[in-house]
Coordinates of C-alpha atoms in Angstrom, one line a residue:
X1 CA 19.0 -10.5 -22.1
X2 CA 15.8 -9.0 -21.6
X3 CA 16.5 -6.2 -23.9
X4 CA 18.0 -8.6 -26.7
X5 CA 14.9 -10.2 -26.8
X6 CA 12.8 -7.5 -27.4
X7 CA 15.5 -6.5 -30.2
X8 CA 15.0 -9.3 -32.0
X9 CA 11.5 -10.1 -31.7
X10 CA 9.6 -9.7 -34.9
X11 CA 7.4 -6.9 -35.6
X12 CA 6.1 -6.3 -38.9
X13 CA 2.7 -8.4 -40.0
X14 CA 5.2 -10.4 -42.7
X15 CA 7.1 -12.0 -39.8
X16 CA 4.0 -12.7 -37.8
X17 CA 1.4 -15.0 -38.7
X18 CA -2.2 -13.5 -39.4
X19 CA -3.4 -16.1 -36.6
X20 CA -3.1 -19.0 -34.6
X21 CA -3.5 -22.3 -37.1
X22 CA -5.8 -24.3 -34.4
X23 CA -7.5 -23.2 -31.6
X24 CA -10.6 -20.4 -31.5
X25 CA -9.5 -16.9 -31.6
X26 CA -10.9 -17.1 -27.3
X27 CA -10.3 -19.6 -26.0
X28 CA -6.5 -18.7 -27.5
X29 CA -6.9 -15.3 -25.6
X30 CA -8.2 -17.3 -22.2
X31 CA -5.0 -19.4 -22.0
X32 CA -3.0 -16.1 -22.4
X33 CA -4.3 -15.1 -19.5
X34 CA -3.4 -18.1 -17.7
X35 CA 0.0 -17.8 -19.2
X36 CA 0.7 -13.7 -18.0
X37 CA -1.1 -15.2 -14.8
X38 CA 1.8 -17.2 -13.8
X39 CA 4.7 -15.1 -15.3
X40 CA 5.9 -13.4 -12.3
X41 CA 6.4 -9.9 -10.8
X42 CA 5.6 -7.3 -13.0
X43 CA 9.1 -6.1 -14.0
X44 CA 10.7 -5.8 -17.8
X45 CA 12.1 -9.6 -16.8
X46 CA 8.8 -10.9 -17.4
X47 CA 8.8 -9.9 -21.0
X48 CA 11.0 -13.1 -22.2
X49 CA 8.6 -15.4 -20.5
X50 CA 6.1 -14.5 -22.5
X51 CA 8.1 -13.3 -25.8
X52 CA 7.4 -16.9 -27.1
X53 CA 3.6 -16.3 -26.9
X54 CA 3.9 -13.1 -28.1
X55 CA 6.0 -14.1 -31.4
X56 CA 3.1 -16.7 -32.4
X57 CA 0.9 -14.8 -34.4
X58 CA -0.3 -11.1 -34.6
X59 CA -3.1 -11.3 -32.6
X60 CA -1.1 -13.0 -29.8
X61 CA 1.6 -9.6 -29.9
X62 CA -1.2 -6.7 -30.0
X63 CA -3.2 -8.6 -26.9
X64 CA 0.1 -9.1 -24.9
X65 CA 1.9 -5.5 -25.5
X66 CA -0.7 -3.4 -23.4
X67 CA -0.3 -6.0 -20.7
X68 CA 3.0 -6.3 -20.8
X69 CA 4.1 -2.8 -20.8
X70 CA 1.5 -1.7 -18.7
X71 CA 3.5 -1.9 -15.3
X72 CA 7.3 -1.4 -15.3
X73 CA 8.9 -2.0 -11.7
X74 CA 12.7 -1.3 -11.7
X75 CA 14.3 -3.3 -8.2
X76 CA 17.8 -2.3 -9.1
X77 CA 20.2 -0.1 -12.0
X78 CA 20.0 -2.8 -14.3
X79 CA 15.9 -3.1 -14.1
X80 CA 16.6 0.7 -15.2
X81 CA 18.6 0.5 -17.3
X82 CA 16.8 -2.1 -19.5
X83 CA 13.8 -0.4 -19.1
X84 CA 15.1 2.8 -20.4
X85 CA 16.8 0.6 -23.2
X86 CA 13.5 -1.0 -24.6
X87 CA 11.5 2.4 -24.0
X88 CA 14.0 5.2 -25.7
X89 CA 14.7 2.6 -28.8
X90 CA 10.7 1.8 -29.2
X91 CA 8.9 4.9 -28.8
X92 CA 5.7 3.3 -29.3
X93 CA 5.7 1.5 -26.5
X94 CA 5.3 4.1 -24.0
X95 CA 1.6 4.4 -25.1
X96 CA 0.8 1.8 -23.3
X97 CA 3.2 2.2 -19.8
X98 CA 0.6 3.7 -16.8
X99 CA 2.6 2.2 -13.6
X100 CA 5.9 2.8 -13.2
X101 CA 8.0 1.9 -9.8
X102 CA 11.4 2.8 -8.9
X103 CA 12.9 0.8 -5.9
X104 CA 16.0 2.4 -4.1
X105 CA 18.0 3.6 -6.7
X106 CA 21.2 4.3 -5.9
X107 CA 21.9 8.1 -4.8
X108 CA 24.1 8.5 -8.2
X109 CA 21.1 8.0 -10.0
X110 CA 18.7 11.1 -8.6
X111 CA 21.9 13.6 -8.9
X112 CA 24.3 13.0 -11.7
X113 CA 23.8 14.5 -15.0
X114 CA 21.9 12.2 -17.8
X115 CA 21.6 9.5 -15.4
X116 CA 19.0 6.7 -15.9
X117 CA 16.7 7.8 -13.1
X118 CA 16.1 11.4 -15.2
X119 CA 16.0 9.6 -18.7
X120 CA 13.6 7.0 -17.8
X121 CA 11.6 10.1 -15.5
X122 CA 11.6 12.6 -18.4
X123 CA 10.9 10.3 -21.0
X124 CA 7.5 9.0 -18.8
X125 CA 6.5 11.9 -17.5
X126 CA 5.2 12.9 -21.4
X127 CA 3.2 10.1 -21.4
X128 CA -0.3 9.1 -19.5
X129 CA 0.9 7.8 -15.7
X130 CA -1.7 6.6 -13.5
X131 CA 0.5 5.0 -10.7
X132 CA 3.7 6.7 -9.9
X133 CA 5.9 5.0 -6.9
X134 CA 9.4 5.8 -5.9
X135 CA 11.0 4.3 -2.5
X136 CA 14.5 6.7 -2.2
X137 CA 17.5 4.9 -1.0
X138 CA 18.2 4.8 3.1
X139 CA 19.9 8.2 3.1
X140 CA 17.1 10.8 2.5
X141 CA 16.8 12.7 -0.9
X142 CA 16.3 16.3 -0.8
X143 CA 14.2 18.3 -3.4
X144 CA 16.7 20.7 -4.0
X145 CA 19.8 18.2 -4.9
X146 CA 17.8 16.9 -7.4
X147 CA 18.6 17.7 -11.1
X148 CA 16.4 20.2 -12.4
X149 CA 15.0 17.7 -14.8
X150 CA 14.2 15.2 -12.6
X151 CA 12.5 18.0 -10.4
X152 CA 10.3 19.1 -13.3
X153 CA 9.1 15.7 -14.6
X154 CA 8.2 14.8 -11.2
X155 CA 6.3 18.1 -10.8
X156 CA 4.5 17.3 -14.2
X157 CA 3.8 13.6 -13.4
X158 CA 1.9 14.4 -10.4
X159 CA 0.3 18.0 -11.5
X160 CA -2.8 19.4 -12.9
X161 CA -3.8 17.9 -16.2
X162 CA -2.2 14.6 -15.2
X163 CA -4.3 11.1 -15.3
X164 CA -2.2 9.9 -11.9
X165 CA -4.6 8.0 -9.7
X166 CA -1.7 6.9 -7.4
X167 CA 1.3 8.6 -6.3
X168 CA 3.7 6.9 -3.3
X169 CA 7.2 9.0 -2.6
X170 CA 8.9 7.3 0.2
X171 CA 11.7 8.5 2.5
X172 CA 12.6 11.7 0.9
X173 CA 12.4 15.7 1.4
X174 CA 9.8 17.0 -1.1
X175 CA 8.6 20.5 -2.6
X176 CA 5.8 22.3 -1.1
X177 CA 4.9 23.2 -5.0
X178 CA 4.7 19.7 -5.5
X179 CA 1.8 19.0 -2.7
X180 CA -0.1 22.3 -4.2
X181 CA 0.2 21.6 -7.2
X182 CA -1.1 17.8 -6.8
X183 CA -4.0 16.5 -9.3
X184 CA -7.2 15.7 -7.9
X185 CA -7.3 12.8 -9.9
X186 CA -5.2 10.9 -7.0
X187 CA -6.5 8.6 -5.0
X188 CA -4.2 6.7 -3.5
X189 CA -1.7 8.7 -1.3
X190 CA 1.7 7.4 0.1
X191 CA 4.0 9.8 1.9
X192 CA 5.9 7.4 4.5
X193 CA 8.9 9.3 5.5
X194 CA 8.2 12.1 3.6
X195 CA 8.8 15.4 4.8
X196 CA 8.9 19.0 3.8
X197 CA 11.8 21.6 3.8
X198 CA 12.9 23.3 6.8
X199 CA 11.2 26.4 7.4
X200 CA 12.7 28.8 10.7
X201 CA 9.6 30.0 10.8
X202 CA 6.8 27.2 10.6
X203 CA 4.2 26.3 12.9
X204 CA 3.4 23.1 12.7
X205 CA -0.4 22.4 12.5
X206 CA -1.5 26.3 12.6
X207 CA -3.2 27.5 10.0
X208 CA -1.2 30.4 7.8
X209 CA -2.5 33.8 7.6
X210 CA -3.4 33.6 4.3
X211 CA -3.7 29.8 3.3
X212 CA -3.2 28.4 0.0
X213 CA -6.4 28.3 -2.4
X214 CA -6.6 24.8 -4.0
X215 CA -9.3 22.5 -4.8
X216 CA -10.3 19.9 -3.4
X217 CA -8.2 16.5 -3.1
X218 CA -10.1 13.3 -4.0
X219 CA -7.5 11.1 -1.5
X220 CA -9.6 8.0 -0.5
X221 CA -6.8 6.2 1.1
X222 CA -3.6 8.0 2.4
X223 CA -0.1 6.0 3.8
X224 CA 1.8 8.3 6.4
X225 CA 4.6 7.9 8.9
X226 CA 6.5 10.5 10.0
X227 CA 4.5 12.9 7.8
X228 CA 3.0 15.3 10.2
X229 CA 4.2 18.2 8.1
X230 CA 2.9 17.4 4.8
X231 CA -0.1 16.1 6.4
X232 CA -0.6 19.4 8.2
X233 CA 0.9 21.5 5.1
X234 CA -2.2 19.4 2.7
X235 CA -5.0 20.8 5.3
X236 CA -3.9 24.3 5.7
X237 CA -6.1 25.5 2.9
X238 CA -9.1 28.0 2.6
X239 CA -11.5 24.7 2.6
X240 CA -13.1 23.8 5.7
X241 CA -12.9 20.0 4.3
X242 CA -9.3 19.1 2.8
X243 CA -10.3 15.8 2.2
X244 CA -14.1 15.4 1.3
X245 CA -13.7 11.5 0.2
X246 CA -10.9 10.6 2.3
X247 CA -12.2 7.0 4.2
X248 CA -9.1 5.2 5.0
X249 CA -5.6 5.6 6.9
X250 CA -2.7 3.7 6.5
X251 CA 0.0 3.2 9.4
X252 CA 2.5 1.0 7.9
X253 CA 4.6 0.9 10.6
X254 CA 4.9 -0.3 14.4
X255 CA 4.6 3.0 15.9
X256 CA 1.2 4.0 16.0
X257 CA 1.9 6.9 18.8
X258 CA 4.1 8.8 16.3
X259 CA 1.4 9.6 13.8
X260 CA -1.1 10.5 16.3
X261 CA -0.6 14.2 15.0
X262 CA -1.0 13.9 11.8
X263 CA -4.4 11.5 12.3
X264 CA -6.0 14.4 14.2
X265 CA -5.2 16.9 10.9
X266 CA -7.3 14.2 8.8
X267 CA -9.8 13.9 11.0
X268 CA -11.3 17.5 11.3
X269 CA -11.0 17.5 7.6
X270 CA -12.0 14.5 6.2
X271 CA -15.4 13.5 7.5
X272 CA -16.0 10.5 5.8
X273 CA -13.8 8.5 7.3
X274 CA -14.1 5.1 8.9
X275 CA -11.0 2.4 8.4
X276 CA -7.6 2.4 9.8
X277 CA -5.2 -0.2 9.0
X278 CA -2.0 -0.4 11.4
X279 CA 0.9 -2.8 10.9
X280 CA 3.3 -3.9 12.8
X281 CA 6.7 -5.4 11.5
X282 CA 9.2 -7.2 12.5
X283 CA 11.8 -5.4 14.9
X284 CA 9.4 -2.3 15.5
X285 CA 8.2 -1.5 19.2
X286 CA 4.9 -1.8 19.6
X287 CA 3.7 1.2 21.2
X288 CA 0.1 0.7 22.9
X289 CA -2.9 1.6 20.3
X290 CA -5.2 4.1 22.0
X291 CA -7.8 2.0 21.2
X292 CA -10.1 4.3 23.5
X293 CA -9.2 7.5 21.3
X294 CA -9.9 5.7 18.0
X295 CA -12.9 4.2 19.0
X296 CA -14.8 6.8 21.0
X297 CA -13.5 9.9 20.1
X298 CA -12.5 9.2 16.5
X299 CA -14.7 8.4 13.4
X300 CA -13.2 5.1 12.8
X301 CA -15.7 2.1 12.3
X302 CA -13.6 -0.3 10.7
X303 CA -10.1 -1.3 12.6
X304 CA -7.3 -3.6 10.8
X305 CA -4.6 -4.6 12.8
X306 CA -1.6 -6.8 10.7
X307 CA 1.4 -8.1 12.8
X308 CA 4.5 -10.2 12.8
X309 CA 5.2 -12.9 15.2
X310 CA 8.8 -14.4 15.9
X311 CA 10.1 -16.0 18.3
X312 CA 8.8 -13.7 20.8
X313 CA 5.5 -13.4 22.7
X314 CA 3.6 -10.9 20.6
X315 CA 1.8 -7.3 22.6
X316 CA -0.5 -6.9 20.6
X317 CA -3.2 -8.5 20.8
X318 CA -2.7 -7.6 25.1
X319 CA -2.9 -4.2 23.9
X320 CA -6.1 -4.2 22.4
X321 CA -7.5 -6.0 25.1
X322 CA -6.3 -3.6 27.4
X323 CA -7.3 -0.1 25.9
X324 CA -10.6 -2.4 25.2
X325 CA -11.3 -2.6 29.1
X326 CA -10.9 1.5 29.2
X327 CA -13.7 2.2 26.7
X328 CA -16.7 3.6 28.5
X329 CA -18.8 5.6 26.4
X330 CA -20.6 4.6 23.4
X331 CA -18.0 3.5 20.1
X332 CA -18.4 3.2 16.7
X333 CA -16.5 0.5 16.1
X334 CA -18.2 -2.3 13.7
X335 CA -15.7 -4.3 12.4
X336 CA -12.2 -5.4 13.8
X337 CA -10.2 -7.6 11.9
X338 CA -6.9 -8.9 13.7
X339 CA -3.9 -10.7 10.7
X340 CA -1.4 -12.8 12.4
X341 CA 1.6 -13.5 10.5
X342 CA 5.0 -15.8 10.8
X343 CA 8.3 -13.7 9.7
X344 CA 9.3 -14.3 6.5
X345 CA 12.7 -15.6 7.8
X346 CA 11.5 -18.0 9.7
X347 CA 12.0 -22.2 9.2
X348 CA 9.2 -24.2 8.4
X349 CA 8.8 -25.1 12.3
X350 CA 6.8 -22.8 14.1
X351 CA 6.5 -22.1 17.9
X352 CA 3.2 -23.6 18.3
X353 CA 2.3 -22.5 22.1
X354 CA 2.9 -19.1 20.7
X355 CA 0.1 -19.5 18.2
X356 CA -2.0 -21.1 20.8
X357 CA -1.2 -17.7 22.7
X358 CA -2.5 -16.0 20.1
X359 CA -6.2 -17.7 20.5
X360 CA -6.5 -17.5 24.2
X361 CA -6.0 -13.4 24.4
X362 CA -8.2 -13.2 21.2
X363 CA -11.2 -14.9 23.5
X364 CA -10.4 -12.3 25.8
X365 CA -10.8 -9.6 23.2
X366 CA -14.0 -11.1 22.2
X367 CA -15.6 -10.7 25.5
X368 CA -14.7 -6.6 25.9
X369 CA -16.0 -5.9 22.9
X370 CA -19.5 -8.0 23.6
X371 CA -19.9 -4.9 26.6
X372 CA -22.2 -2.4 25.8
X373 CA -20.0 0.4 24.9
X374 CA -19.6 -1.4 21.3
X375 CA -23.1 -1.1 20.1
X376 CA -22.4 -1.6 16.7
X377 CA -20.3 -4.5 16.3
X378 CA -21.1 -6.5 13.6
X379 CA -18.1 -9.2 13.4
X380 CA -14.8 -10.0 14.6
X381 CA -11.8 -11.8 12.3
X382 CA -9.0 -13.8 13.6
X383 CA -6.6 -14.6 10.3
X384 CA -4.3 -16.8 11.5
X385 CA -3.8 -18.5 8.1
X386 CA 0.1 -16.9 7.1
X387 CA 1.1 -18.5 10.9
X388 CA 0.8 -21.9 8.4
X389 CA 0.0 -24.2 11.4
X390 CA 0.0 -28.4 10.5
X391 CA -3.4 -29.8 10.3
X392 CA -3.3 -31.5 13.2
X393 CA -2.3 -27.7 15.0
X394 CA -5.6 -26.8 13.8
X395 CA -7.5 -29.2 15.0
X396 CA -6.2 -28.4 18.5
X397 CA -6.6 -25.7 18.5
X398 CA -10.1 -25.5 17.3
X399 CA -11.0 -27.9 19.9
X400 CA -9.3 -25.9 22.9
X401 CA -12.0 -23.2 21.4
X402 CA -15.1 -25.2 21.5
X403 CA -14.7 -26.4 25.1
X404 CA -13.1 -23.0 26.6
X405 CA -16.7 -21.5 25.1
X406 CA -18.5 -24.2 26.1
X407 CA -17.4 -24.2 29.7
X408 CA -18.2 -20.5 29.7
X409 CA -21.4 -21.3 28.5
X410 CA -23.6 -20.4 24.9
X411 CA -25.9 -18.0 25.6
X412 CA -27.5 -15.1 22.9
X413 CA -25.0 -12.7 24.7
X414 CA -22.1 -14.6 23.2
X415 CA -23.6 -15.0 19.6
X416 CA -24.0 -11.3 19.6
X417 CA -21.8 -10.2 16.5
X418 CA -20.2 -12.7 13.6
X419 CA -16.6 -14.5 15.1
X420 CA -14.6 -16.1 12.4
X421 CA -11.2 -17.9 12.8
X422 CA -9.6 -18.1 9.2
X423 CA -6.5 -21.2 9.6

């Protein structure tokens, strides 16, 4: 459908008005961007939503193409197969395509001749791409069973002379040539599950003989998980700094331990930075965050910790609190900022002594880090508002604060960094 309505919209100035009869030229142009506001994810199934705005009047098509166009997000074959559809019949469209996301395509489509995948790859990969993310199905892709044209435009997309300010590959095995050959325009790196091929011979972590001249990357935020090679691969270069701008790290996943690795690569080569974000979904183990290591003996001033709650008492919040108590030397922690969420599969009741759990350990966790081995803290945030509590849940809740402080008593030790509960 989507396609047929692109067919058939009108294109040349003698089917389009010259403008809108009415309103101002802007204040037409403000309640388009109300209107692509509220069309939905940015997919090629947006396009009909708006195809009635765009057929008003000339002005109304050249302002909307750019936006529309701009990010193409393919969820399944037939997302891919329109897009390749719209794209390969009007050429002059691609001028204006710079994100483009493929979502676990089936296998068929990264190693059968002429599929989709490569068309739409190759036919991209000429143009100006400055966000590139592909999540490979569940069973692993490796480099070498991909088509030689698909290998090549990938190579291109993400090499020198490229405009690519974010790249994400997820879940695959992936050329060393790729990962040397990466711009330095990127900024934004995501290699979760990504790994490199099998080498008899490789040390993990040791620096080759004769390392790999490249320039500097310009990564300022990096996702990993189970990356330890390419992580260790990306340092192993003639630079002493591998990341000169790199300033935050990414755990997207519920085990923290597993990464530990590739976190101390990034920090003797990246000495700028100061933010980790971990999260941790639904159905991972939480391992216990060495809260000690990240605080004392890494650079890290700025700690983000989002979580799932179910039906289930939640460990990590006692975590914290825990590897809290253990800090004895001087941190740099300034800023920690705790997200408590409700799955997405839950009812609309929710388990409300578990959220009132919640709030008691987080007024433990306030007290260790009022001790003197945080210096520098500068605020604490409890976001509680995706748990979606009733009104009258808040309320409670806020008053079981108010007197729990007030019976320990206000004095200028407790008001000694910013403590905000968002409900």
């Amino acid at each position: 459908m989507a396609v047929e309505s692109i067919l058939n919209r009108p294109r040349s100035r003698s089917t389009l008005k010259a403008q809108a009869p009415t309103l101002p030229l802007e204040l037409q142009f403000l309640i388009l961007d109300v209107v692509v506001g509220e069309a939905g994810s940015p997919t090629i199934q947006r396009e009909p939503t708006l195809q009635a705005c765009m057929s008003v009047c000339r002005p109304f098509y050249d302002y909307l193409t750019p936006i529309v166009y701009k990010r193409i997000v393919c969820y399944s074959s037939t997302h891919t197969k329109e897009a390749h559809g719209f794209l390969s019949r009007s050429p002059h469209l691609l001028k204006h395509v710079r994100e483009l996301s493929l979502r676990k395509a089936k296998e068929s489509s990264w190693m059968d001749k002429g599929s989709l995948v490569e068309n739409l790859l190759i036919l991209l990969s000429e143009n100006a791409l400055e966000d590139l993310s592909i999540t490979f199905t569940d069973r692993r892709v490796v480099w070498m069973e991909l088509r030689d044209n698909i290998r090549t435009a990938l190579l291109k997309a993400t090499g020198p002379g490229s405009r690519l300010h974010t790249l994400s590959l997820v879940n695959a095995e992936i050329s060393r040539n790729l990962f040397d050959g990466l711009s330095s325009e990127i900024r934004v790196l995501d290699i979760r599950g990504t790994t490199l091929p099998f080498q008899r011979h490789h040390n993990f972590g040791k620096v080759p003989m004769s390392p790999i001249p490249r320039p500097q990357l310009k990564v300022e935020r990096i996702a990993l998980f189970h990356s330890r090679d390419v992580v260790a691969h990306l340092c192993n270069r003639e630079l002493d700094i591998a990341f000169p701008e790199l300033k935050t790290i990414d755990l997207p996943s519920g085990y923290p331990a597993l990464s530990a690795d590739s976190i101390e690569h990034l920090i003797r080569h990246a000495p700028n930075l100061e933010r980790l974000r971990v999260s941790v979904n639904k159905g991972g183990i939480w391992r216990p965050l060495d809260f000690n290591w990240l605080t004392c003996k890494g650079p890290f001033k700025h700690l983000e910790i989002d979580h799932n709650l179910t039906g289930l008492a939640s460990t990590v919040l006692p975590s914290l609190v825990h590897s809290a108590e253990a800090v004895v030397s001087p941190s740099k922690l300034e800023t920690v900022r705790v997200v408590a969420k409700r799955s997405a599969d839950q009812d609309g009741t929710f388990d409300f002594p578990l959220a009132l759990s919640q709030w008691v350990v987080s007024l433990d966790l306030r007290e260790e880090l009022r001790r003197p081995c945080f210096p520098n803290m500068e605020s604490i945030v409890f976001d509680f508002r995706e748990l979606r509590l009733p009104p009258f849940g808040a309320q409670v809740l806020r008053k079981w604060v108010a007197g729990r402080e007030a019976a320990r008593g206000s004095t200028e030790e407790l008001t000694k960094f910013r403590v905000e509960y968002l409900l």
